CSV table of C-alpha atoms in Angstrom, one decimal:
chain,number,residue,atom,x,y,z
U,1,MET,CA,82.0,-76.4,-4.3
U,2,SER,CA,85.7,-74.9,-5.6
U,3,LYS,CA,84.9,-71.8,-7.1
U,4,SER,CA,85.8,-72.9,-10.3
U,5,HIS,CA,82.1,-74.0,-10.1
U,6,TYR,CA,81.1,-71.1,-7.8
U,7,PRO,CA,77.9,-69.3,-10.6
U,8,TYR,CA,77.8,-65.9,-8.9
U,9,PRO,CA,80.2,-62.9,-9.7
U,10,PRO,CA,82.5,-62.4,-6.4
U,11,ASP,CA,81.2,-59.6,-4.0
U,12,GLU,CA,81.9,-57.5,-1.0
U,13,PHE,CA,80.0,-60.5,0.9
U,14,ASP,CA,83.2,-62.8,-0.9
U,15,VAL,CA,85.9,-60.9,1.1
U,16,ARG,CA,86.7,-62.4,4.7
U,17,GLY,CA,86.6,-60.9,8.2
U,18,PRO,CA,89.5,-61.0,10.1
U,19,GLU,CA,88.5,-64.1,11.3
U,20,GLY,CA,88.4,-65.8,7.4
U,21,THR,CA,84.7,-66.6,8.0
U,22,PRO,CA,82.6,-64.6,5.7
U,23,VAL,CA,81.1,-61.5,5.5
U,24,GLY,CA,77.5,-62.0,4.6
U,25,VAL,CA,75.7,-64.5,3.2
U,26,HIS,CA,74.8,-64.8,-1.2
U,27,ARG,CA,71.3,-63.5,-2.6
U,28,GLU,CA,69.8,-64.8,-5.6
U,29,PRO,CA,70.1,-61.5,-7.5
U,30,ARG,CA,66.7,-59.9,-7.9
U,31,SER,CA,64.6,-59.6,-11.1
U,32,GLY,CA,64.0,-55.9,-13.1
U,33,TRP,CA,59.8,-56.7,-12.6
U,34,SER,CA,60.9,-56.5,-9.0
U,35,SER,CA,62.0,-53.2,-8.5
U,36,VAL,CA,59.0,-51.9,-11.0
U,37,TRP,CA,56.0,-53.3,-9.5
U,38,PRO,CA,56.2,-51.5,-5.7
U,39,PHE,CA,56.0,-48.5,-7.9
U,40,LEU,CA,53.0,-49.7,-10.6
U,41,LEU,CA,50.7,-51.0,-7.3
U,42,ILE,CA,51.3,-47.5,-5.7
U,43,VAL,CA,50.2,-45.9,-8.7
U,44,VAL,CA,47.3,-47.6,-9.0
U,45,VAL,CA,46.1,-47.5,-5.6
U,46,CYS,CA,46.7,-43.3,-5.5
U,47,GLY,CA,45.3,-42.8,-8.8
U,48,GLY,CA,41.7,-44.8,-7.7
U,49,LEU,CA,42.0,-42.9,-4.8
U,50,ALA,CA,41.7,-39.4,-6.1
U,51,VAL,CA,38.7,-40.8,-8.8
U,52,GLY,CA,36.9,-41.7,-5.5
U,53,ILE,CA,37.5,-38.6,-4.0
U,54,VAL,CA,35.8,-36.8,-7.2
U,55,SER,CA,33.2,-38.6,-7.6
U,56,PHE,CA,32.7,-38.0,-3.7
U,57,LEU,CA,32.5,-34.4,-3.8
U,58,SER,CA,31.1,-34.0,-7.1
U,59,ASP,CA,27.6,-36.6,-5.4
U,60,ASP,CA,27.6,-34.6,-2.5
U,61,GLY,CA,27.1,-30.8,-4.0
U,62,GLU,CA,23.9,-31.7,-6.1
U,63,PRO,CA,22.2,-33.7,-2.4
U,64,ALA,CA,18.8,-35.5,-4.2
U,65,THR,CA,15.0,-34.5,-3.8
U,66,PRO,CA,13.2,-35.8,-1.6
U,67,PRO,CA,10.8,-37.9,-3.1
U,68,ALA,CA,7.7,-35.6,-0.9
U,69,ALA,CA,9.0,-32.3,-1.7
U,70,GLU,CA,8.4,-33.8,-5.4
U,71,GLN,CA,5.4,-35.1,-5.0
U,72,SER,CA,4.5,-32.0,-3.5
U,73,ALA,CA,6.5,-29.7,-6.1
U,74,GLY,CA,4.1,-31.6,-8.9
U,75,ALA,CA,0.8,-31.0,-7.1
U,76,GLY,CA,0.7,-27.6,-6.7
U,77,ALA,CA,1.6,-26.9,-10.6
U,78,ASP,CA,-1.4,-28.7,-10.9
U,79,GLU,CA,-3.9,-27.4,-8.3
U,80,PRO,CA,-5.5,-24.2,-8.8
U,81,ASP,CA,-4.7,-20.9,-5.9
U,82,ALA,CA,-7.1,-21.5,-3.6
U,83,SER,CA,-6.5,-17.1,-2.3
U,84,ALA,CA,-6.5,-16.2,-5.7
U,85,SER,CA,-10.0,-17.6,-7.1
U,86,GLU,CA,-11.2,-15.9,-3.5
U,87,GLU,CA,-10.1,-12.6,-3.7
U,88,ALA,CA,-11.3,-12.3,-7.9
U,89,PRO,CA,-15.2,-10.8,-7.8
U,90,ALA,CA,-17.6,-13.0,-10.1
U,91,ASP,CA,-18.8,-11.4,-13.1
U,92,GLY,CA,-21.0,-9.1,-13.3
U,93,GLU,CA,-19.8,-7.8,-9.6
U,94,GLU,CA,-18.1,-4.2,-9.4
U,95,THR,CA,-15.1,-4.1,-7.2
U,96,PRO,CA,-15.7,-0.9,-4.4
U,97,ALA,CA,-12.7,1.8,-5.9
U,98,ASP,CA,-10.1,3.2,-3.5
U,99,GLY,CA,-11.0,4.4,-0.3
U,100,GLU,CA,-14.4,1.9,-0.4
U,101,GLU,CA,-15.4,-0.2,1.8
U,102,GLY,CA,-19.0,-1.6,0.9
U,103,GLY,CA,-21.1,2.2,0.7
U,104,ASP,CA,-20.8,5.1,-1.7
U,105,ALA,CA,-18.4,7.4,-0.7
U,106,SER,CA,-19.8,10.5,-1.9
U,107,GLU,CA,-22.3,9.9,1.1
U,108,GLU,CA,-19.7,10.6,4.2
U,109,PRO,CA,-19.4,14.4,4.8
U,110,THR,CA,-16.7,16.8,2.9
U,111,ASP,CA,-14.1,18.1,5.9
U,112,GLY,CA,-15.4,21.0,7.4
U,113,GLU,CA,-19.1,21.0,7.4
U,114,SER,CA,-20.9,21.0,9.7
U,115,GLU,CA,-25.1,20.0,10.4
U,116,ALA,CA,-24.9,23.8,11.7
U,117,ALA,CA,-23.7,24.5,8.1
U,118,THR,CA,-27.0,22.4,6.6
U,119,GLU,CA,-29.9,23.0,8.6
U,120,LEU,CA,-32.1,25.8,9.0
U,121,PRO,CA,-32.0,27.7,12.9
U,122,GLY,CA,-35.7,27.3,13.0
U,123,ASP,CA,-38.7,25.5,11.8
U,124,PRO,CA,-40.3,26.8,8.7
U,125,ALA,CA,-43.8,25.4,9.9
U,126,ALA,CA,-44.2,27.7,12.7
U,127,ALA,CA,-43.5,30.7,10.9
U,128,ASN,CA,-46.2,33.9,11.9
U,129,LEU,CA,-46.9,34.7,8.1
U,130,GLU,CA,-48.0,38.0,9.3
U,131,ALA,CA,-44.8,39.2,10.8
U,132,PRO,CA,-43.2,42.2,8.9
U,133,VAL,CA,-40.6,41.4,6.3
U,134,ALA,CA,-38.8,43.8,4.3
U,135,VAL,CA,-36.7,42.7,0.7
U,136,PHE,CA,-33.7,45.4,0.0
U,137,ASN,CA,-32.0,44.8,-3.1
U,138,ALA,CA,-28.4,44.9,-2.5
U,139,ILE,CA,-27.5,43.7,-6.5
U,140,THR,CA,-25.0,45.8,-7.5
U,141,GLU,CA,-24.1,44.2,-11.1
U,142,GLY,CA,-25.7,44.0,-14.2
U,143,SER,CA,-29.6,44.7,-13.9
U,144,ALA,CA,-31.3,44.8,-10.3
U,145,THR,CA,-34.3,47.0,-11.3
U,146,GLY,CA,-37.6,45.4,-10.0
U,147,GLN,CA,-35.7,42.6,-7.8
U,148,ALA,CA,-37.2,44.0,-4.3
U,149,ALA,CA,-40.8,43.8,-6.0
U,150,ALA,CA,-40.3,40.5,-7.5
U,151,GLY,CA,-39.0,39.1,-3.8
U,152,GLN,CA,-41.8,40.6,-1.9
U,153,SER,CA,-44.2,38.5,-4.9
U,154,ALA,CA,-42.9,35.7,-4.2
U,155,LEU,CA,-43.3,35.7,-0.5
U,156,ALA,CA,-46.4,36.6,-0.8
U,157,ALA,CA,-47.0,33.7,-3.0
U,158,GLU,CA,-46.3,31.9,-0.1
U,159,GLY,CA,-48.4,33.4,2.0
U,160,PHE,CA,-46.4,36.2,3.8
U,161,THR,CA,-48.7,39.2,4.2
U,162,ASP,CA,-46.8,42.0,4.6
U,163,VAL,CA,-43.9,42.2,3.0
U,164,ALA,CA,-42.3,45.5,1.6
U,165,ALA,CA,-40.0,46.0,-0.9
U,166,GLU,CA,-36.9,48.0,-0.5
U,167,ASP,CA,-33.6,49.5,-2.0
U,168,ALA,CA,-30.3,48.9,0.4
U,169,PRO,CA,-28.7,51.1,1.8
U,170,ASP,CA,-24.9,52.1,0.6
U,171,GLU,CA,-23.4,50.1,3.6
U,172,MET,CA,-26.2,48.1,2.9
U,173,LYS,CA,-25.8,46.7,-0.6
U,174,SER,CA,-20.8,46.7,0.3
U,175,SER,CA,-21.3,44.8,3.9
U,176,TYR,CA,-23.1,41.0,2.4
U,177,GLN,CA,-21.5,39.1,-0.6
U,178,ASP,CA,-24.4,36.5,-0.9
U,179,THR,CA,-27.9,36.8,-0.4
U,180,THR,CA,-28.7,36.5,3.1
U,181,VAL,CA,-31.7,36.2,5.2
U,182,LEU,CA,-31.5,38.1,8.7
U,183,TYR,CA,-34.0,37.7,11.6
U,184,GLY,CA,-34.5,39.4,14.9
U,185,ALA,CA,-34.9,37.9,18.6
U,186,ASP,CA,-37.4,34.9,18.5
U,187,ARG,CA,-37.9,35.4,14.7
U,188,ALA,CA,-35.5,31.9,13.7
U,189,ASP,CA,-39.2,30.2,12.5
U,190,THR,CA,-39.7,33.3,10.2
U,191,ALA,CA,-36.5,33.4,8.7
U,192,SER,CA,-36.6,30.3,7.9
U,193,ALA,CA,-39.9,30.3,5.8
U,194,VAL,CA,-38.8,33.1,4.1
U,195,ALA,CA,-35.4,31.1,3.5
U,196,GLU,CA,-37.0,28.6,2.2
U,197,ALA,CA,-39.4,30.3,0.0
U,198,LEU,CA,-36.8,32.7,-1.8
U,199,GLY,CA,-34.1,29.3,-1.6
U,200,VAL,CA,-31.8,31.4,0.7
U,201,ASP,CA,-28.1,29.1,1.7
U,202,PRO,CA,-28.9,28.0,5.2
U,203,ALA,CA,-25.2,28.9,5.6
U,204,ASN,CA,-26.6,32.1,5.0
U,205,VAL,CA,-29.4,33.2,7.8
U,206,GLN,CA,-27.8,34.6,10.7
U,207,GLN,CA,-29.9,36.8,14.0
U,208,SER,CA,-29.1,40.7,14.0
U,209,ASP,CA,-29.1,43.1,16.7
U,210,ASP,CA,-29.9,46.0,14.1
U,211,VAL,CA,-33.3,43.9,13.0
U,212,SER,CA,-33.7,43.4,16.8
U,213,ALA,CA,-34.1,47.0,17.2
U,214,SER,CA,-36.1,47.9,14.1
U,215,GLU,CA,-40.2,48.0,12.8
U,216,GLN,CA,-39.2,45.1,11.1
U,217,ALA,CA,-39.5,40.4,12.0
U,218,VAL,CA,-36.9,39.7,8.9
U,219,TRP,CA,-34.6,41.4,7.0
U,220,VAL,CA,-33.6,39.8,3.6
U,221,VAL,CA,-30.5,40.6,2.3
U,222,LEU,CA,-30.8,40.5,-2.1
U,223,LYS,CA,-27.7,40.1,-3.7
U,224,SER,CA,-28.6,38.2,-6.6
U,225,PRO,CA,-32.2,38.3,-8.3
U,226,VAL,CA,-34.9,36.2,-7.0
U,227,GLY,CA,-35.7,32.5,-8.7
């Protein structure tokens, strides 16, 4: 082929080598599309990968609720609470107050209370109604006239036959704050009957050596009116 019919423009491959041989072969010029499509392919592939990664991460962050869990949750919302129904009292049934366990808390003894403080020291039924008893009027406030005689009459009404009414000495008036029954040795039964007849607190029924040394079996120190 002559140079006049050579369809390609001259380039570096047309230069002859040292021996007169061509340096390389001529190639057909590349079109513009062949240079652009590789870049478009890369953009499309990268975009698809990016969309896929974002979708995967979004789905992974919100795990689906298992069907069994959904069913149990629905059943729990519809069914009543068994523990609440068991603990709730029936209609008309009173719930025990705090501190009570099926019983009356008022039946328990108070702190510091003992049986010795609530029981008489002897048996009133075994009292000696013929034993000498002295009733002393030791009331210092208000009208106290005739209170020893009132105590004497109350004991006589209960069957006591030897009861004396006397005015208490000043030392006795200042020594006692409440009506007290004092008794000598072996006179607990008689003293208990006297205290029961006059309504004296069993805690104020006491044995006394002074009574044992006297002629009486029981002393009654009145600090409040009888009856």
